XYZ file of C-alpha atoms in Angstrom:
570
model
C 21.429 47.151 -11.484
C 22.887 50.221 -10.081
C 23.996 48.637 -7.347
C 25.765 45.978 -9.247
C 27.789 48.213 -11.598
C 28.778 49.832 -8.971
C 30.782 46.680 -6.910
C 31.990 45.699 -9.974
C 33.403 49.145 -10.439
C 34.602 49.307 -7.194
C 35.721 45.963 -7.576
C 37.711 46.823 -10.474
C 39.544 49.623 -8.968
C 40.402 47.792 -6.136
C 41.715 45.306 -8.102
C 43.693 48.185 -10.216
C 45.433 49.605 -6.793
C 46.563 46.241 -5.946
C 50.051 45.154 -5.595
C 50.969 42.051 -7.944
C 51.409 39.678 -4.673
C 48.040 40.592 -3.768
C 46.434 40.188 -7.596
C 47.618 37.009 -7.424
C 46.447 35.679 -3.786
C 42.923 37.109 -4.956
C 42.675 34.990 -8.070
C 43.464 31.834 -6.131
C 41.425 32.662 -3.441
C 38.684 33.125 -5.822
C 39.484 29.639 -8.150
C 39.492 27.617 -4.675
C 35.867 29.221 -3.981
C 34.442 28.537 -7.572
C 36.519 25.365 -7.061
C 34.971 24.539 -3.559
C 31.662 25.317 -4.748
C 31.321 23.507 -7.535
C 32.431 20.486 -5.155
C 29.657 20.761 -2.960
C 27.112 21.521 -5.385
C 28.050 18.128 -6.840
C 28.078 16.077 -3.515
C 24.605 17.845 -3.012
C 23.099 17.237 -5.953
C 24.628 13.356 -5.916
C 23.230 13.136 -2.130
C 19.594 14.783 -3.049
C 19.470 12.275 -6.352
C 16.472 9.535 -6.206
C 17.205 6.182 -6.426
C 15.693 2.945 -7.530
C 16.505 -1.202 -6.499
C 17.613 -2.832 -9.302
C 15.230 -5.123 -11.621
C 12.508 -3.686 -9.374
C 13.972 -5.148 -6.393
C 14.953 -8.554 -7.359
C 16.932 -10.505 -4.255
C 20.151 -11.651 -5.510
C 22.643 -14.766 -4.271
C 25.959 -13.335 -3.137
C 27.553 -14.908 -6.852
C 24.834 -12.217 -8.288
C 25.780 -9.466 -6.819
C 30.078 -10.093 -7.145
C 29.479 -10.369 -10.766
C 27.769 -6.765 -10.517
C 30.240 -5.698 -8.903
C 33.131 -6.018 -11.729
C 30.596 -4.916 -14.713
C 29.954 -1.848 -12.464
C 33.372 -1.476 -11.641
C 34.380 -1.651 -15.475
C 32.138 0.455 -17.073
C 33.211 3.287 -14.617
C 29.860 3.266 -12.277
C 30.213 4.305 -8.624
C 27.085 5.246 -7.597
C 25.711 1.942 -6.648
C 24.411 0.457 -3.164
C 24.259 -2.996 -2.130
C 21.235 -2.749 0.416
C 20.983 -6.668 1.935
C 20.463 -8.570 -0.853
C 19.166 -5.912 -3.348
C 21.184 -3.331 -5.201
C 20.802 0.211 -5.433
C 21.025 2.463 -8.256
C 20.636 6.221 -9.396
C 17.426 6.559 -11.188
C 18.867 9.343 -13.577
C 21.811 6.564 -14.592
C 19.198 3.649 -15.043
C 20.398 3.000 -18.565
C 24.036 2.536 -17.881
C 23.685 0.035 -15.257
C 21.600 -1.980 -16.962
C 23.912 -1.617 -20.380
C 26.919 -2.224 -18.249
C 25.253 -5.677 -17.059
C 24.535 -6.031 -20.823
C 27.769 -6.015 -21.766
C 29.476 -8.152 -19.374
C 26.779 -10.842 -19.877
C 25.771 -11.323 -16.030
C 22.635 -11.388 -15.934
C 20.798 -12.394 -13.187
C 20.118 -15.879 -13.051
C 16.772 -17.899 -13.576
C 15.376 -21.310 -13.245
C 15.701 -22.348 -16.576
C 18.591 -19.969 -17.952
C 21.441 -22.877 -17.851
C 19.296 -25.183 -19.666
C 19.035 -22.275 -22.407
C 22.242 -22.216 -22.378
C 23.020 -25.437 -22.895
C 20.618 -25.795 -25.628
C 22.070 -22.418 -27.650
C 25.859 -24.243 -27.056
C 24.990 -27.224 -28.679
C 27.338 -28.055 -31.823
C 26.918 -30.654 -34.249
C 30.376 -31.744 -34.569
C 30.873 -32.010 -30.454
C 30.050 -36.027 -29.231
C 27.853 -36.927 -27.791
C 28.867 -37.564 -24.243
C 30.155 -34.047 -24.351
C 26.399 -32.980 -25.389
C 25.237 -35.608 -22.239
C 27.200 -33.881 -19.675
C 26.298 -30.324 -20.628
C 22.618 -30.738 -20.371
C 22.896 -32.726 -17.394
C 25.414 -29.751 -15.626
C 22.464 -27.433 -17.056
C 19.696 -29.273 -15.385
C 21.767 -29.279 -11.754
C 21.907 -26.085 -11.861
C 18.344 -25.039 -12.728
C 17.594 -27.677 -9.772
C 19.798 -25.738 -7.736
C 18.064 -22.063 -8.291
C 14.692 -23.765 -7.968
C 16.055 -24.538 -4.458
C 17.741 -20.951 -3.849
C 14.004 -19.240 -4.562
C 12.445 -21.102 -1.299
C 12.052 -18.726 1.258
C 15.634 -18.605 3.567
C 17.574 -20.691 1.272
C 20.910 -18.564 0.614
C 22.878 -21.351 -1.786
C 22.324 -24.677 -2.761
C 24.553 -27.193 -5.072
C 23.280 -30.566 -6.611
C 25.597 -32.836 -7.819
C 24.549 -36.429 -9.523
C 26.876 -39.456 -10.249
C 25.784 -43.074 -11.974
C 27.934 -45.678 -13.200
C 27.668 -49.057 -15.133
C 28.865 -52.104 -13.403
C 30.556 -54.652 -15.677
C 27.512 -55.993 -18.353
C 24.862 -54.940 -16.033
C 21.807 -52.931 -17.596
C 21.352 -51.273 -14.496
C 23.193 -48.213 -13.295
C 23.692 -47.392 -9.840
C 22.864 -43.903 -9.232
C 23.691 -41.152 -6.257
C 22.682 -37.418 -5.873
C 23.944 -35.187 -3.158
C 22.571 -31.725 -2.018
C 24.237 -28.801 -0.296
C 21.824 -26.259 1.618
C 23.220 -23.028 3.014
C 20.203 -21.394 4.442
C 20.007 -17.410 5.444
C 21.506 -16.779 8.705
C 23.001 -19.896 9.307
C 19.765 -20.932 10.897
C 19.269 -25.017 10.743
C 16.899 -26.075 8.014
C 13.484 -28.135 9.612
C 13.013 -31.697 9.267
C 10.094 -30.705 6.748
C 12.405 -28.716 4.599
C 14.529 -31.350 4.267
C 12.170 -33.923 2.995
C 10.888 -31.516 0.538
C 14.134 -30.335 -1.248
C 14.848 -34.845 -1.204
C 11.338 -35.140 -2.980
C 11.939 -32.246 -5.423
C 15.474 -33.558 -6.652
C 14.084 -37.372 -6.651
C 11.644 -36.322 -8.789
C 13.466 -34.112 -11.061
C 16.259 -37.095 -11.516
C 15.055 -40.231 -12.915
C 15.437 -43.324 -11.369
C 16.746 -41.993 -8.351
C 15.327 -43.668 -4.971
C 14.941 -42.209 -1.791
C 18.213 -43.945 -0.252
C 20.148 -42.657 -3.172
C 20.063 -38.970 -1.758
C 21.511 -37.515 0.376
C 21.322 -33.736 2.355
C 24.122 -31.716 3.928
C 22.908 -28.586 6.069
C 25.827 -26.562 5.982
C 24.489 -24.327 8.816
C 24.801 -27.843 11.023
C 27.337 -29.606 8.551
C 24.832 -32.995 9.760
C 24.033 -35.286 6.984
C 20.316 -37.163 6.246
C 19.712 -39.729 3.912
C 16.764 -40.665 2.178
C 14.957 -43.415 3.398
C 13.091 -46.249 1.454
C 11.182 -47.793 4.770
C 7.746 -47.689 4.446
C 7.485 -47.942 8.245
C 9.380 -45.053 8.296
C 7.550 -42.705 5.891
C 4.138 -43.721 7.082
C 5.474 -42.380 10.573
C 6.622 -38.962 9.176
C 3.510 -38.674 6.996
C 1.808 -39.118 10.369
C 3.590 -36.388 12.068
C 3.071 -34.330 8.786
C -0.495 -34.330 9.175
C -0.685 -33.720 12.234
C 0.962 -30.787 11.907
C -0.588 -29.685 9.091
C -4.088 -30.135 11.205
C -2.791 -28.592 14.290
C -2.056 -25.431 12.141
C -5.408 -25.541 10.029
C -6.999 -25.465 13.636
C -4.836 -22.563 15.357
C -5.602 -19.898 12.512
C -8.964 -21.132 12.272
C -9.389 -20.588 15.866
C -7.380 -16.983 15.788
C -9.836 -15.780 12.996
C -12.834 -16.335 15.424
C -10.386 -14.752 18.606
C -9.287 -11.730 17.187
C -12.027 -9.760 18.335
C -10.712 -10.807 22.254
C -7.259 -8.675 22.237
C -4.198 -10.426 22.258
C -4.726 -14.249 22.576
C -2.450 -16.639 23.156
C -3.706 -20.064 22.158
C -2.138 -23.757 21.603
C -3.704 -26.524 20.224
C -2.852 -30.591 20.019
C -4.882 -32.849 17.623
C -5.095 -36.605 18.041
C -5.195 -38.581 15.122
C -6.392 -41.771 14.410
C -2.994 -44.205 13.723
C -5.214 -45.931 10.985
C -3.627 -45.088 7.639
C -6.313 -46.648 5.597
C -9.398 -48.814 6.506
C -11.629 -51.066 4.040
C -14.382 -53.180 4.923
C -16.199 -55.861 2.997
C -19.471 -57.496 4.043
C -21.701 -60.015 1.767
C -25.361 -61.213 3.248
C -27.634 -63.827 1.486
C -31.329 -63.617 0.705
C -33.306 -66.061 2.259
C -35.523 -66.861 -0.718
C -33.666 -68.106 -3.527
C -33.881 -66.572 -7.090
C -34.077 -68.698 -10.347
C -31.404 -67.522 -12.473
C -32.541 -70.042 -15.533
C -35.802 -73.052 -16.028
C -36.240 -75.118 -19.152
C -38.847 -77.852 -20.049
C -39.352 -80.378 -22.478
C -42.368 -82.261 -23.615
C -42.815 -85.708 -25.203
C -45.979 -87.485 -26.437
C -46.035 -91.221 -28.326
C -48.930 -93.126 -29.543
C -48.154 -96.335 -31.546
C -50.934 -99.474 -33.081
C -50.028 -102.576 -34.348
C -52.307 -104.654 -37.209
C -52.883 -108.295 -37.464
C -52.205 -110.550 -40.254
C -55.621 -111.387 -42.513
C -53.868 -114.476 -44.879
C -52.094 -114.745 -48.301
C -53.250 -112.276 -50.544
C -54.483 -113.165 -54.682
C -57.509 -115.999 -56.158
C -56.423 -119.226 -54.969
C -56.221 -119.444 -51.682
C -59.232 -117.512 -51.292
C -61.114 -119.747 -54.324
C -60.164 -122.956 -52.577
C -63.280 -123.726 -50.096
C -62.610 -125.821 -47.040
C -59.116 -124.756 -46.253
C -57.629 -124.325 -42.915
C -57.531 -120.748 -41.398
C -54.514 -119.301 -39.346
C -55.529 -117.836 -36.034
C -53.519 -114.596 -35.630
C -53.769 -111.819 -32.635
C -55.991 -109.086 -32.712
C -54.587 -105.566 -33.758
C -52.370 -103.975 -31.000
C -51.947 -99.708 -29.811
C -50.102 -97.674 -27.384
C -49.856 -94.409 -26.122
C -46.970 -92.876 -23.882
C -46.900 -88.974 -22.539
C -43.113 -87.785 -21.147
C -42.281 -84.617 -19.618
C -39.199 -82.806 -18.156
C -38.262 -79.440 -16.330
C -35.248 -78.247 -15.502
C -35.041 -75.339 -12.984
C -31.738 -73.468 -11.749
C -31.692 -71.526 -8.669
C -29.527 -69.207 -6.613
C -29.338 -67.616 -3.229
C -29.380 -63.545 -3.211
C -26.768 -61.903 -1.932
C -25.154 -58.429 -1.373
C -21.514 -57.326 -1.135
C -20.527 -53.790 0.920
C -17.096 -52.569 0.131
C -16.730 -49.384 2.802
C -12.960 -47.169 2.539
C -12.521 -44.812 4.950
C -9.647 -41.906 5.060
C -7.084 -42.717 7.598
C -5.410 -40.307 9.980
C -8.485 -38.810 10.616
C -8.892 -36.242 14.508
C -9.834 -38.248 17.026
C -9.699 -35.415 19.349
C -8.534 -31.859 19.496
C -7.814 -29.697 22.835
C -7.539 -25.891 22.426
C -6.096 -23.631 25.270
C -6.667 -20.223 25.157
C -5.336 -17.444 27.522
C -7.026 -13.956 27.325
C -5.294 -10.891 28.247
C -6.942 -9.939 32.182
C -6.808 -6.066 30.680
C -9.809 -7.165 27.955
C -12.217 -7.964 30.586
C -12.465 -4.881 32.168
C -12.552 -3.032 28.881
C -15.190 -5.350 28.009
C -17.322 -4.121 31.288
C -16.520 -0.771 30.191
C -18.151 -1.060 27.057
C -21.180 -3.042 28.049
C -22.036 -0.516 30.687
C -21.214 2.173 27.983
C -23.965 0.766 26.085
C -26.287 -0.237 28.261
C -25.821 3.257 29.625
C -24.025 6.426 28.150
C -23.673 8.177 31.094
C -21.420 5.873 32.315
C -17.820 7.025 34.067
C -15.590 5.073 32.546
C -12.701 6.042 35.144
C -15.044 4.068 37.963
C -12.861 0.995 38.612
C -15.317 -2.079 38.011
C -15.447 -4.226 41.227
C -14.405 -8.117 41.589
C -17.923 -9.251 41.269
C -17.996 -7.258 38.017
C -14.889 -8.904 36.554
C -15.954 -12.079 37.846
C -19.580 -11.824 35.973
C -17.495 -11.078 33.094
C -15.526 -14.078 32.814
C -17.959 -16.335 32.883
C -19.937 -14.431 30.174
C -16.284 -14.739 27.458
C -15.695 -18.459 28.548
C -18.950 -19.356 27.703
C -18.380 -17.660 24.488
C -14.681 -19.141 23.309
C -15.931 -22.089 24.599
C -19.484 -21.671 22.616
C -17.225 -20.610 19.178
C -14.243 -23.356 19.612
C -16.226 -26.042 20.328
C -18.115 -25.758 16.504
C -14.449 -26.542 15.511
C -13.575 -29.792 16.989
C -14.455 -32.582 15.124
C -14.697 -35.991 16.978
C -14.623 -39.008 15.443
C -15.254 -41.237 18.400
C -18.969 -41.959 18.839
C -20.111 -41.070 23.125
C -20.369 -38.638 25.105
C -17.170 -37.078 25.356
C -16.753 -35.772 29.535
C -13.216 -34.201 28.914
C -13.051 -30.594 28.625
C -11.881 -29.842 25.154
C -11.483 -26.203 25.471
C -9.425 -24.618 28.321
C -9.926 -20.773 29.071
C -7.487 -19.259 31.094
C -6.241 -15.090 31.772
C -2.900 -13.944 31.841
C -1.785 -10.464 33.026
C -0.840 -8.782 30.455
C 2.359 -5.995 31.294
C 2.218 -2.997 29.966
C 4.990 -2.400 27.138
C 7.060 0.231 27.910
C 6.721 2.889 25.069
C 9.408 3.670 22.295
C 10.620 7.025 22.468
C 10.976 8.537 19.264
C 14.200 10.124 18.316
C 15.724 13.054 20.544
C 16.039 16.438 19.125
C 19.977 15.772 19.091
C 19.931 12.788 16.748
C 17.555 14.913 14.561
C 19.690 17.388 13.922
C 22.961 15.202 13.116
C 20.703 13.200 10.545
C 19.901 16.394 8.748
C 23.285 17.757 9.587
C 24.440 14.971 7.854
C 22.011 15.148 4.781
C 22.380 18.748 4.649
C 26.097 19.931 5.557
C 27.006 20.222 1.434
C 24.115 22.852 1.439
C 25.161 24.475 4.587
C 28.779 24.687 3.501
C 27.944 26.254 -0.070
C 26.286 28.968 1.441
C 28.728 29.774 3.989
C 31.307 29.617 1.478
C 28.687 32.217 -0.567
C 28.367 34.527 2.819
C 31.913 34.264 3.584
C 32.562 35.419 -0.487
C 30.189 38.398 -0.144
C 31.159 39.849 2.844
C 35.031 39.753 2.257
C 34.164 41.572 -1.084
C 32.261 44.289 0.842
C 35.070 44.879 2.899
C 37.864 45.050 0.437
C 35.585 47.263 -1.614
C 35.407 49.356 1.739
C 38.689 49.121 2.742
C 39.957 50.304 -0.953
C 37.720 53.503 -0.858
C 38.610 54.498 2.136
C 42.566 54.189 1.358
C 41.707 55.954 -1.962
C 39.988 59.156 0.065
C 43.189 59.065 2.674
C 45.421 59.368 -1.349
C 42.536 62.124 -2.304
C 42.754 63.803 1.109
C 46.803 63.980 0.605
C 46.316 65.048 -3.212
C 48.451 61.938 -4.031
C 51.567 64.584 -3.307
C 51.015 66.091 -6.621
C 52.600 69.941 -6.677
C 49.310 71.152 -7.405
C 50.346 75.003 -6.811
C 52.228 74.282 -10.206
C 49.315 74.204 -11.830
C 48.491 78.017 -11.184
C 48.436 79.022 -14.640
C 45.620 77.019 -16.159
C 42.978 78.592 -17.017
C 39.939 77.492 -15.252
C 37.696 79.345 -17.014
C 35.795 76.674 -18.850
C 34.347 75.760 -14.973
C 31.098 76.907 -13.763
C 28.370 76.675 -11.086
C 30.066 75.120 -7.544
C 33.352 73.934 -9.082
C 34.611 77.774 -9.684
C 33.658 78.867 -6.552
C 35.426 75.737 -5.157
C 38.565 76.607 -7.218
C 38.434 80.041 -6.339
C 37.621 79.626 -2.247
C 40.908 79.194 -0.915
C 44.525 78.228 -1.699
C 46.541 75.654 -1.226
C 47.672 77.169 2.202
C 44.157 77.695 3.675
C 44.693 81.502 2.555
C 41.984 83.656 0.839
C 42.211 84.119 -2.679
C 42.550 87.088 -4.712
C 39.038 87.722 -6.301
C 41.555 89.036 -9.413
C 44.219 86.165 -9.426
C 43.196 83.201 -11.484
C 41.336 80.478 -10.289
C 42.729 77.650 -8.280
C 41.728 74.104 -7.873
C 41.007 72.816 -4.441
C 41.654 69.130 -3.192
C 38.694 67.898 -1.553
C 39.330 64.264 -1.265
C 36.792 62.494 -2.085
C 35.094 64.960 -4.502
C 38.278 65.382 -6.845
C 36.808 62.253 -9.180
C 33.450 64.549 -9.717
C 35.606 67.649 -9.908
C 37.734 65.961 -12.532
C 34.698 64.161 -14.203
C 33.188 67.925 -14.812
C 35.708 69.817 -15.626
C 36.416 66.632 -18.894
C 32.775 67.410 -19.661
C 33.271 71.502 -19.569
C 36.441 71.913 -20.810
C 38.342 69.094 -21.954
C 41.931 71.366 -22.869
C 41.801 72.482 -18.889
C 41.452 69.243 -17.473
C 44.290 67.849 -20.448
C 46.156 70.653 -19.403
C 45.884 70.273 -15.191
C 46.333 66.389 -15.732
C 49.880 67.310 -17.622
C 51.545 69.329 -15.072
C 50.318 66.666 -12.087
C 52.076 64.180 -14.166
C 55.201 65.919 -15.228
C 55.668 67.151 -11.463
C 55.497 63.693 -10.149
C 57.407 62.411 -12.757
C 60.025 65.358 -12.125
């Protein structure tokens, strides 16, 4: 603390002693260092600051991030960063960013937001057509930023048209699509057909020949197409893709172990789309499906006449007698059976999956550097002694070889599925070596571009304190350089007649400051033990001198000082 009252003391009487030139070139030499400072301290603090991607590092469309740019730009924010497609921000300034998005009303865009919007804007006094054509602008544009969120889609624009043709119920309708993919690299064939299925089915009653694609990256043009020769052919492509792929990383998954393997693989298919088959045999032995029978039995008898009934023809003796048949029966017996048959039979209906593998080749190349690791670390197990520096000879490598083909061959071959029934004699699985180079190592960064980077990060920091040093050590030597011009002023007793001042009595002083005063006179003379005491200039001992002689005798130092200043004045 001593230490500091004392600069500041020093400082002060420096500052006293200067001229009014020199008072002044001080203060703005010391404003431009506060200034200076406060400058870097800033850009330090604004370069040391953590940051944060806005909404959590949400990818935005070029439109996105322009209409950022004016709501940052008018509430007053500049330290934002447009990184790619993601936006930087201050962390400490979070809230104003997203309150400056706020109020402009930009947010980001989502899949449904037109629609929403549509739906808020609806009035009941606008027509309906008007109504009509804002919910169908709505739903092009959600269409669109479903497109935009597939992977290295950059813009996309859907537009639709229909029209009514004189009193015709039907309405002819067209839909074009714009695709600006990332990069400008060309979209795939696949892409294509599934950005034409996604808007066909979002539109209704479009067909497939009412769309139509432009690939901006290309500017070419496809149309839909409503062939079915034509789809069944790219469906067959598409799944034979698709299986091709299925195979690869199925095959990879059971390679990794074996370094880095190269490996291609081409599938077959079966051109049958669909199959059905339908067989019906018959049972040799019918089968009664229905029998009925009837039954019928008749017995009839006939009497014969006896004569006329009552007393007088039977009274009267000796009459004639009729002669009449004798009494007459039948019997009859009828049956029937009716008996329906009908031959057994069964009906197969078989359906079978079409496109199915007929075959499936797999070539697979094996880096030549695995096998001789691989004898290194059989040998290693087999024996730990083993120098693993001992080259392993031809033979060695060869043994080797055989024992991973057999392997690949053994693990791949579980994968291939063949539909065709025999014995297959082609080789299905093809091992194979290549030499692998050895990549030429990355060298990290030299010492040099270290030290610009943190030069770079660092030269606010660097700066402040040099402007600190450079402040602290120009103090210290105008603090030195005013003492020692104030002991050359003590030295020449600032010209003051000081022999003028004979006649004060320096009684009052004691101790070392009389015998100072009394020691010798102005002219290097001794003094006269009886004459009265003198004062002596010693330089830079005058301030104590003067300091004691206030504290001893305040009239004698009021007294010296008033003589020094009327003989200067005079």
């Amino acid at each position: 603390m001593n230490i500091v009252n004392k600069l500041l003391q020093d400082a002060k009487t420096l500052f006293a002693g200067m001229t009014p030139q020199a008072r002044l070139l001080s203060v703005l030499l010391a404003g431009a260092i506060v200034v200076s400072a406060a400058f870097l301290m800033n850009g330090a603090s604004a370069s040391t600051a953590k940051t944060e991607y806005l909404f959590d590092g949400r990818s935005f469309n070029e439109q996105e991030i322009a209409r950022f740019s004016v709501a940052f730009s008018t509430a007053g924010l500049k330290g934002w960063d447009p990184v790619g497609d993601r936006i930087k921000i201050p962390e400490a300034n979070r809230s104003e960013y997203y309150k400056a998005i706020s109020d402009a009303n930009v947010m980001p865009d989502t899949m449904f937001g037109p629609m929403d919007e549509a739906m808020k804007s609806n009035s009941l006094l606008e027509p309906n057509k008007v109504t009509e054509a804002k919910h169908l602008n709505a739903r092009l544009k959600s269409i669109a930023a479903a497109i935009e969120a597939m992977p290295r889609i950059q813009q996309a624009f859907v537009t639709f048209d229909e029209r009514r043709e004189g009193f015709s119920s039907t309405r002819p309708k067209t839909a074009s699509i714009a695709v600006m993919a990332k990069g400008g690299i060309p979209l795939s064939l696949e892409q294509k057909r599934s950005i034409m299925n996604y808007v066909q089915k979002s539109l209704a009653g479009l067909k497939a020949s009412d769309i139509a694609l432009l690939d901006l990256s290309t500017s070419q043009t496809i149309l839909g197409e409503d062939d079915p020769a034509t789809l069944e052919q790219e469906r067959f492509y598409s799944v034979k893709k698709q299986q091709e792929d299925d195979l690869r990383r199925r095959s990879l998954e059971l390679l990794k172990d074996y370094g880095d393997v190269r490996l291609d693989v081409n599938v077959e298919l079966d051109p049958t789309l669909t199959e059905e088959t339908s067989k019906m045999s018959f049972d040799p032995k019918p089968t009664t499906i229905q029998t009925s029978t009837s039954k019928k039995d008749e017995d009839s008898q006939k009497v014969s006449t006896q004569g006329r009934p009552g007393t007088e023809p039977n009274a009267m003796p000796n009459r004639s007698a009729s002669l009449t048949t004798p009494d007459q029966s039948s019997k009859s017996k009828e049956t029937s059976e009716n008996v329906k048959l009908v031959a057994g039979n069964t009906v197969t209906n078989i359906k079978k999956a079409g496109l199915q593998i007929k075959y499936a080749t797999i070539a697979v190349s094996i880096p030549a550097s695995y096998y001789r690791r691989a004898y290194i670390v059989a040998q290693k197990a087999r024996d730990p002694s083993f120098d693993e520096t001992k080259a392993p000879s031809e033979k060695d490598i060869e043994g080797m070889k055989l024992k991973v083909e057999s392997s690949v061959k053994k693990l791949l071959g579980a994968l291939i599925q063949t539909t065709v029934p025999g014995e297959d004699n082609f080789p299905r699985v093809t091992v194979d070596e290549y030499i692998d180079f050895p990549v030429p190592e990355i060298e990290g960064p030299s010492m040099a571009f270290l030290a610009l980077n943190w030069l770079q990060d660092s030269w606010q920091t660097l700066m402040l304190g040099a402007i600190a040093l450079a402040a602290i050590f120009s103090l210290k030597g105008f603090v030195t350089a005013g003492n020692r011009a104030n002991n050359e002023d003590f030295e020449r007793g600032f010209n003051l007649p000081i022999d003028e001042a004979a006649d004060i009595d320096l009684s009052g002083l004691a101790g070392d400051e009389l015998a100072a005063a009394n020691e010798l006179n102005q002219d290097g003379g001794a003094t006269d033990p009886n004459s009265p005491p003198r004062f002596k200039t010693t330089g830079g001992d005058i301030k104590n001198d003067l300091t004691a002689m206030v504290r001893e005798n305040p009239d004698a130092a009021a007294t010296l000082l008033r003589n020094w200043i009327s003989g200067t004045s005079a």
